[in-house]
Tab-separated table of N, CA and C in Angstrom:
chain	number	residue	atom	x	y	z
N	26	ILE	N	-5.195	-15.811	18.854
N	26	ILE	CA	-6.423	-15.479	18.480
N	26	ILE	C	-7.161	-15.609	19.776
N	27	LEU	N	-8.079	-14.376	19.776
N	27	LEU	CA	-8.974	-14.090	20.734
N	27	LEU	C	-10.391	-14.305	20.358
N	28	GLU	N	-11.182	-15.356	21.240
N	28	GLU	CA	-12.452	-15.635	20.625
N	28	GLU	C	-13.463	-15.340	21.621
N	29	THR	N	-14.737	-14.990	21.271
N	29	THR	CA	-15.950	-14.975	22.019
N	29	THR	C	-17.123	-15.793	21.346
N	30	ASN	N	-18.184	-15.768	21.902
N	30	ASN	CA	-19.184	-16.624	21.259
N	30	ASN	C	-19.427	-16.129	19.711
N	31	THR	N	-19.230	-14.712	19.583
N	31	THR	CA	-19.808	-14.134	18.405
N	31	THR	C	-18.833	-13.849	17.457
N	32	SER	N	-17.470	-13.684	18.056
N	32	SER	CA	-16.444	-13.027	17.087
N	32	SER	C	-14.989	-13.542	17.494
N	33	SER	N	-14.229	-13.407	16.609
N	33	SER	CA	-12.788	-13.827	17.000
N	33	SER	C	-11.983	-12.576	16.429
N	34	ILE	N	-10.519	-12.298	17.052
N	34	ILE	CA	-9.734	-11.433	16.614
N	34	ILE	C	-8.348	-12.228	16.498
N	35	LEU	N	-7.588	-12.032	15.449
N	35	LEU	CA	-6.082	-12.245	15.179
N	35	LEU	C	-5.547	-11.061	15.622
N	36	TYR	N	-4.567	-11.087	16.450
N	36	TYR	CA	-3.583	-10.051	16.843
N	36	TYR	C	-2.398	-10.509	16.509
N	37	SER	N	-1.612	-9.307	15.913
N	37	SER	CA	-0.146	-9.432	15.319
N	37	SER	C	0.495	-8.165	15.748
N	38	GLN	N	1.724	-8.383	16.504
N	38	GLN	CA	2.434	-7.179	16.455
N	38	GLN	C	2.965	-6.551	15.400
N	39	TYR	N	3.001	-7.311	14.277
N	39	TYR	CA	3.529	-6.885	13.043
N	39	TYR	C	2.615	-6.312	11.853
N	40	CYS	N	1.673	-5.395	12.362
N	40	CYS	CA	0.707	-5.068	11.291
N	40	CYS	C	1.288	-4.282	10.149
N	41	PRO	N	1.019	-4.358	8.952
N	41	PRO	CA	1.690	-3.791	7.863
N	41	PRO	C	1.600	-2.361	7.936
N	42	ALA	N	2.771	-1.812	7.609
N	42	ALA	CA	2.978	-0.248	7.636
N	42	ALA	C	1.836	0.456	6.724
N	43	PHE	N	1.225	1.582	7.060
N	43	PHE	CA	0.248	2.193	6.146
N	43	PHE	C	-1.249	1.539	6.394
N	44	TYR	N	-1.332	0.496	7.181
N	44	TYR	CA	-2.537	-0.349	7.209
N	44	TYR	C	-3.073	0.001	8.416
N	45	CYS	N	-2.433	-0.271	9.632
N	45	CYS	CA	-2.955	-0.119	10.917
N	45	CYS	C	-2.480	1.188	11.617
N	46	ASP	N	-3.386	1.631	12.620
N	46	ASP	CA	-3.038	2.850	13.234
N	46	ASP	C	-2.089	2.328	14.538
N	47	LEU	N	-0.910	2.438	14.325
N	47	LEU	CA	0.118	1.878	15.201
N	47	LEU	C	0.083	2.663	16.608
N	48	ASP	N	0.000	4.032	16.688
N	48	ASP	CA	-0.306	4.777	17.679
N	48	ASP	C	-1.238	4.373	18.561
N	49	ARG	N	-2.206	4.207	18.018
N	49	ARG	CA	-3.547	3.758	19.002
N	49	ARG	C	-3.575	2.546	19.553
N	50	ILE	N	-2.761	1.400	18.558
N	50	ILE	CA	-2.646	0.074	19.279
N	50	ILE	C	-1.554	0.051	20.350
N	51	GLN	N	-0.455	0.835	20.244
N	51	GLN	CA	0.535	0.931	21.293
N	51	GLN	C	0.020	1.658	22.648
N	52	ASN	N	-0.777	2.623	22.322
N	52	ASN	CA	-1.413	3.343	23.429
N	52	ASN	C	-2.573	2.922	24.169
N	53	GLY	N	-2.890	1.632	23.800
N	53	GLY	CA	-4.125	0.987	24.730
N	53	GLY	C	-5.265	0.856	24.057
N	54	LEU	N	-5.453	0.054	22.927
N	54	LEU	CA	-6.517	-0.277	22.172
N	54	LEU	C	-7.070	-1.474	23.306
N	55	THR	N	-8.264	-1.404	23.612
N	55	THR	CA	-8.575	-2.398	24.816
N	55	THR	C	-9.418	-3.597	23.670
N	56	LEU	N	-9.524	-4.766	24.497
N	56	LEU	CA	-10.112	-6.046	23.916
N	56	LEU	C	-11.502	-5.718	23.581
N	57	ALA	N	-12.106	-5.014	24.582
N	57	ALA	CA	-13.534	-4.777	24.294
N	57	ALA	C	-13.952	-3.979	23.106
N	58	GLU	N	-12.774	-3.030	22.989
N	58	GLU	CA	-13.170	-2.159	21.590
N	58	GLU	C	-12.929	-3.006	20.421
N	59	LEU	N	-11.637	-4.004	20.243
N	59	LEU	CA	-11.493	-4.581	19.166
N	59	LEU	C	-12.735	-5.739	18.981
N	60	LEU	N	-13.235	-6.310	20.079
N	60	LEU	CA	-14.311	-7.196	19.965
N	60	LEU	C	-15.564	-6.500	19.206
N	61	ASN	N	-15.872	-5.269	19.575
N	61	ASN	CA	-17.018	-4.419	19.149
N	61	ASN	C	-16.736	-4.079	17.600
N	62	ASN	N	-15.401	-3.586	17.249
N	62	ASN	CA	-15.012	-3.339	15.926
N	62	ASN	C	-13.797	-3.721	15.765
N	63	SER	N	-13.681	-4.536	14.928
N	63	SER	CA	-11.966	-4.959	14.724
N	63	SER	C	-11.385	-4.126	13.729
N	64	ASP	N	-12.262	-3.359	13.097
N	64	ASP	CA	-11.728	-2.306	12.068
N	64	ASP	C	-11.061	-1.083	12.518
N	65	ILE	N	-11.437	-0.847	13.921
N	65	ILE	CA	-10.975	0.175	14.901
N	65	ILE	C	-9.507	0.377	14.687
N	66	GLN	N	-8.850	-0.504	14.352
N	66	GLN	CA	-7.187	-0.526	14.384
N	66	GLN	C	-6.936	-0.119	12.875
N	67	CYS	N	-7.669	-0.085	11.953
N	67	CYS	CA	-7.144	0.225	10.755
N	67	CYS	C	-7.267	1.849	10.312
N	68	VAL	N	-6.506	2.067	9.351
N	68	VAL	CA	-6.435	3.677	8.828
N	68	VAL	C	-6.669	3.541	7.212
N	69	ASN	N	-6.647	4.695	6.483
N	69	ASN	CA	-6.738	4.688	5.232
N	69	ASN	C	-7.832	4.029	4.810
N	70	GLY	N	-9.162	4.046	5.439
N	70	GLY	CA	-10.282	3.253	4.902
N	70	GLY	C	-10.039	1.682	4.803
N	71	ARG	N	-9.077	1.200	5.436
N	71	ARG	CA	-8.970	-0.289	5.141
N	71	ARG	C	-9.768	-1.094	6.165
N	72	THR	N	-10.149	-2.426	6.013
N	72	THR	CA	-10.738	-3.277	6.841
N	72	THR	C	-10.379	-4.628	6.746
N	73	GLY	N	-10.801	-5.591	7.571
N	73	GLY	CA	-10.358	-7.043	7.556
N	73	GLY	C	-9.224	-7.437	8.122
N	74	LEU	N	-8.677	-8.920	8.197
N	74	LEU	CA	-7.811	-9.301	8.661
N	74	LEU	C	-6.282	-8.389	8.650
N	75	LEU	N	-5.935	-8.175	9.680
N	75	LEU	CA	-4.558	-7.004	9.567
N	75	LEU	C	-5.031	-5.978	8.497
N	76	CYS	N	-6.068	-5.484	8.512
N	76	CYS	CA	-6.420	-4.331	7.690
N	76	CYS	C	-6.062	-4.600	6.278
N	77	SER	N	-5.879	-5.850	5.734
N	77	SER	CA	-5.586	-6.034	4.415
N	77	SER	C	-6.541	-6.045	3.341
N	78	GLN	N	-7.721	-5.327	3.527
N	78	GLN	CA	-8.723	-5.244	2.489
N	78	GLN	C	-9.322	-3.869	2.346
N	79	CYS	N	-9.967	-3.638	1.352
N	79	CYS	CA	-10.628	-2.517	1.057
N	79	CYS	C	-12.293	-3.038	1.266
N	80	PRO	N	-13.154	-2.068	1.620
N	80	PRO	CA	-14.638	-2.445	1.739
N	80	PRO	C	-15.154	-2.545	0.256
N	81	THR	N	-16.191	-2.995	0.222
N	81	THR	CA	-17.041	-3.289	-1.075
N	81	THR	C	-17.281	-1.969	-2.018
N	82	GLY	N	-17.032	-1.919	-2.975
N	82	GLY	CA	-16.925	-0.917	-3.724
N	82	GLY	C	-15.803	0.138	-3.644
N	83	TYR	N	-14.793	-0.344	-2.985
N	83	TYR	CA	-13.595	0.584	-2.959
N	83	TYR	C	-12.316	-0.208	-3.256
N	84	ALA	N	-11.321	0.455	-3.637
N	84	ALA	CA	-9.985	-0.383	-4.212
N	84	ALA	C	-9.013	0.501	-3.921
N	85	VAL	N	-7.727	-0.099	-3.847
N	85	VAL	CA	-6.448	0.586	-3.355
N	85	VAL	C	-6.142	1.339	-4.518
N	86	ALA	N	-5.853	2.773	-3.974
N	86	ALA	CA	-5.314	3.704	-4.990
N	86	ALA	C	-3.976	3.337	-5.590
N	87	LEU	N	-4.099	3.663	-6.984
N	87	LEU	CA	-2.744	3.410	-7.626
N	87	LEU	C	-1.544	4.051	-6.927
N	88	GLY	N	-0.575	3.318	-6.663
N	88	GLY	CA	0.483	4.042	-6.143
N	88	GLY	C	0.153	4.454	-4.591
N	89	GLY	N	-0.554	3.822	-3.916
N	89	GLY	CA	-0.723	4.268	-2.521
N	89	GLY	C	-1.386	3.083	-1.697
N	90	HIS	N	-1.659	3.396	-0.436
N	90	HIS	CA	-2.257	2.548	0.479
N	90	HIS	C	-3.755	2.895	0.768
N	91	ARG	N	-4.160	3.915	0.312
N	91	ARG	CA	-5.647	4.375	0.639
N	91	ARG	C	-6.676	3.488	-0.198
N	92	CYS	N	-7.793	3.354	0.671
N	92	CYS	CA	-8.888	2.559	-0.157
N	92	CYS	C	-9.806	3.894	-0.516
N	93	LEU	N	-9.979	3.921	-1.915
N	93	LEU	CA	-11.017	4.933	-2.601
N	93	LEU	C	-12.038	4.445	-3.245
N	94	GLN	N	-13.227	5.058	-3.338
N	94	GLN	CA	-14.322	4.461	-3.782
N	94	GLN	C	-14.063	4.283	-5.369
N	95	CYS	N	-14.413	3.303	-5.926
N	95	CYS	CA	-14.167	2.743	-7.415
N	95	CYS	C	-14.946	3.870	-8.203
N	96	ARG	N	-14.526	4.211	-9.385
N	96	ARG	CA	-14.981	5.032	-10.416
N	96	ARG	C	-15.261	4.289	-11.718
N	97	GLY	N	-15.962	4.735	-12.803
N	97	GLY	CA	-16.167	4.022	-13.873
N	97	GLY	C	-15.192	4.497	-14.880
N	98	HIS	N	-13.952	5.138	-14.645
N	98	HIS	CA	-13.054	5.748	-15.727
N	98	HIS	C	-11.817	4.683	-15.616
N	99	TRP	N	-11.854	3.496	-14.935
N	99	TRP	CA	-10.798	2.517	-14.925
N	99	TRP	C	-10.235	2.248	-16.412
N	100	TRP	N	-10.911	2.348	-17.257
N	100	TRP	CA	-10.609	1.860	-18.764
N	100	TRP	C	-9.664	3.005	-19.354
N	101	ILE	N	-9.836	4.016	-18.875
N	101	ILE	CA	-8.893	5.102	-19.458
N	101	ILE	C	-7.439	4.921	-19.011
N	102	LEU	N	-7.293	4.587	-17.843
N	102	LEU	CA	-5.890	4.231	-17.246
N	102	LEU	C	-5.268	2.968	-18.090
N	103	THR	N	-6.415	2.138	-18.082
N	103	THR	CA	-5.683	0.742	-18.743
N	103	THR	C	-5.301	1.044	-20.181
N	104	ILE	N	-5.967	1.989	-20.882
N	104	ILE	CA	-5.394	2.130	-22.239
N	104	ILE	C	-4.159	3.186	-22.250
N	105	VAL	N	-3.920	3.790	-21.264
N	105	VAL	CA	-2.846	4.803	-21.224
N	105	VAL	C	-1.590	3.953	-20.822
N	106	TYR	N	-1.896	3.054	-19.790
N	106	TYR	CA	-0.594	2.204	-19.248
N	106	TYR	C	-0.382	1.275	-20.344
N	107	ALA	N	-1.379	0.657	-21.215
N	107	ALA	CA	-0.996	-0.475	-22.399
N	107	ALA	C	-0.194	0.241	-23.319
N	108	ILE	N	-0.378	1.568	-23.680
N	108	ILE	CA	0.237	2.150	-24.757
N	108	ILE	C	1.552	2.748	-24.255
N	109	GLY	N	1.638	3.139	-23.007
N	109	GLY	CA	2.865	3.464	-22.531
N	109	GLY	C	3.901	2.439	-22.410
N	110	GLY	N	3.184	1.210	-21.795
N	110	GLY	CA	4.097	0.203	-21.708
N	110	GLY	C	4.693	-0.445	-22.994
N	111	PHE	N	3.904	-0.310	-23.876
N	111	PHE	CA	4.227	-0.747	-25.315
N	111	PHE	C	5.348	0.299	-25.928
N	112	LEU	N	5.192	1.440	-25.746
N	112	LEU	CA	6.187	2.467	-26.126
N	112	LEU	C	7.409	2.173	-25.374
N	113	LEU	N	7.372	2.114	-24.024
N	113	LEU	CA	8.677	1.860	-23.290
N	113	LEU	C	9.443	0.593	-23.610
N	114	VAL	N	8.770	-0.288	-23.995
N	114	VAL	CA	9.376	-1.698	-24.399
N	114	VAL	C	10.096	-1.428	-25.908
N	115	VAL	N	9.435	-0.636	-26.796
N	115	VAL	CA	9.952	-0.138	-28.177
N	115	VAL	C	11.081	0.613	-27.877
N	116	LEU	N	10.948	1.611	-27.234
N	116	LEU	CA	12.412	2.551	-26.726
N	116	LEU	C	13.541	1.669	-26.132
N	117	MET	N	13.091	0.749	-25.105
N	117	MET	CA	14.168	0.007	-24.752
N	117	MET	C	15.054	-0.931	-25.892
N	118	PHE	N	14.355	-1.379	-26.840
N	118	PHE	CA	14.777	-2.241	-27.732
N	118	PHE	C	15.554	-1.138	-28.736
N	119	LEU	N	15.050	0.059	-29.115
N	119	LEU	CA	15.477	0.993	-30.062
N	119	LEU	C	16.815	1.480	-29.584
N	120	PHE	N	17.011	1.800	-28.314
N	120	PHE	CA	18.275	2.207	-27.857
N	120	PHE	C	19.014	1.369	-26.780
N	121	ASN	N	18.643	-0.051	-26.897
N	121	ASN	CA	19.455	-1.157	-26.275
N	121	ASN	C	19.413	-0.684	-24.699
N	122	LEU	N	18.447	-0.513	-24.087
N	122	LEU	CA	18.597	0.044	-22.584
N	122	LEU	C	18.297	-1.215	-21.880
N	123	THR	N	18.733	-1.164	-20.615
N	123	THR	CA	18.534	-2.366	-19.666
N	123	THR	C	18.543	-1.546	-18.262
N	124	ILE	N	17.806	-2.108	-17.327
N	124	ILE	CA	17.881	-1.631	-15.983
N	124	ILE	C	19.114	-2.307	-14.945
N	125	LEU	N	19.782	-3.194	-15.684
N	125	LEU	CA	20.655	-3.932	-14.834
N	125	LEU	C	22.097	-3.263	-15.045
N	126	ARG	N	22.356	-2.384	-15.793
N	126	ARG	CA	23.599	-1.602	-15.821
N	126	ARG	C	23.224	-0.164	-16.148
N	127	GLY	N	24.402	0.735	-15.599
N	127	GLY	CA	24.494	2.045	-16.168
N	127	GLY	C	23.457	2.914	-15.345
N	128	ARG	N	23.074	4.031	-15.888
N	128	ARG	CA	22.366	4.920	-15.016
N	128	ARG	C	20.932	4.528	-14.761
N	129	PRO	N	20.293	3.899	-15.458
N	129	PRO	CA	18.859	3.264	-14.897
N	129	PRO	C	18.889	2.496	-13.823
N	130	ASN	N	20.074	1.630	-13.674
N	130	ASN	CA	20.334	0.793	-12.366
N	130	ASN	C	20.477	1.662	-11.351
N	131	GLY	N	21.239	2.799	-11.505
N	131	GLY	CA	21.442	3.779	-10.401
N	131	GLY	C	20.328	4.343	-10.023
N	132	VAL	N	19.468	4.724	-10.812
N	132	VAL	CA	18.156	5.604	-10.365
N	132	VAL	C	17.137	4.692	-9.808
N	133	ASN	N	17.239	3.067	-10.123
N	133	ASN	CA	16.344	2.183	-9.754
N	133	ASN	C	16.685	1.922	-8.248
N	134	PHE	N	18.144	1.808	-8.154
N	134	PHE	CA	18.548	1.579	-6.585
N	134	PHE	C	18.248	2.705	-5.690
N	135	TYR	N	18.516	3.730	-6.190
N	135	TYR	CA	18.286	5.068	-5.341
N	135	TYR	C	17.000	5.020	-4.972
N	136	THR	N	15.799	4.830	-5.837
N	136	THR	CA	14.450	4.960	-5.514
N	136	THR	C	14.115	3.768	-4.667
N	137	ASN	N	14.569	2.562	-4.661
N	137	ASN	CA	14.409	1.627	-3.610
N	137	ASN	C	14.930	1.837	-2.419
N	138	VAL	N	15.947	2.455	-2.086
N	138	VAL	CA	16.654	2.814	-0.860
N	138	VAL	C	15.862	3.864	-0.171
N	139	LEU	N	15.504	4.924	-1.158
N	139	LEU	CA	14.775	5.995	-0.584
N	139	LEU	C	13.299	5.537	-0.068
N	140	VAL	N	12.747	4.823	-0.434
N	140	VAL	CA	11.520	4.288	-0.036
N	140	VAL	C	11.654	3.482	1.316
N	141	VAL	N	12.651	2.589	1.605
N	141	VAL	CA	12.875	2.104	2.825
N	141	VAL	C	13.367	3.104	3.710
N	142	ILE	N	14.200	4.016	3.577
N	142	ILE	CA	14.447	5.034	4.731
N	142	ILE	C	13.154	5.760	4.943
N	143	LEU	N	12.421	6.225	3.868
N	143	LEU	CA	11.259	7.174	4.359
N	143	LEU	C	10.454	6.201	5.291
N	144	ASN	N	10.117	5.087	4.863
N	144	ASN	CA	9.140	3.996	5.552
N	144	ASN	C	9.610	3.957	7.215
N	145	ASP	N	11.015	4.046	7.418
N	145	ASP	CA	11.454	3.864	8.645
N	145	ASP	C	11.385	5.211	9.637
N	146	LEU	N	11.075	6.297	9.175
N	146	LEU	CA	11.159	7.611	9.736
N	146	LEU	C	9.980	7.490	10.640
N	147	PRO	N	9.949	8.055	12.081
N	147	PRO	CA	8.822	8.280	13.012
N	147	PRO	C	7.655	9.003	12.319
N	148	PHE	N	7.662	9.760	11.343
N	148	PHE	CA	6.512	10.383	11.000
N	148	PHE	C	6.042	9.722	9.610
N	149	ALA	N	6.326	8.552	9.310
N	149	ALA	CA	6.122	7.915	8.049
N	149	ALA	C	4.645	7.762	7.665
N	150	ASN	N	3.882	7.725	8.797
N	150	ASN	CA	2.371	7.524	8.557
N	150	ASN	C	1.713	8.838	7.732
N	151	SER	N	2.555	10.024	8.172
N	151	SER	CA	2.076	11.133	7.535
N	151	SER	C	2.650	11.291	6.115
N	152	LEU	N	3.455	10.576	5.540
N	152	LEU	CA	3.851	10.528	4.277
N	152	LEU	C	3.092	9.697	3.288
N	153	ALA	N	2.139	8.781	3.783
N	153	ALA	CA	1.472	7.871	2.925
N	153	ALA	C	0.640	8.603	1.982
N	154	PRO	N	0.644	8.342	0.917
N	154	PRO	CA	-0.175	8.985	-0.286
N	154	PRO	C	-1.688	8.555	0.014
């Protein structure tokens, strides 16, 4: 922790992926720049400790890492996901489906491996939703 009379900064070399501008940090972000504005290291509209928060009035986009301004239509998505979730559970019971065996498990495994591989690519920051 670096401290002055008016502010303090927590430095970590393991900044979460898609939260911090790693190129800027590695290419010489100075202590003076950080003390003046610690959010200078953040990308995708993020702020706070290790770029882990969104500013007031903003929230993390569904399925992504960007902070987007909140809109008043959140209840529509809530209804859609509630109905969709209920129908998914009903279908799983009707067809005796499980993700622990067979084809659904293969798709689940494939998508998890694909996400890990894509996050390790050098251009991964450009893939962020």
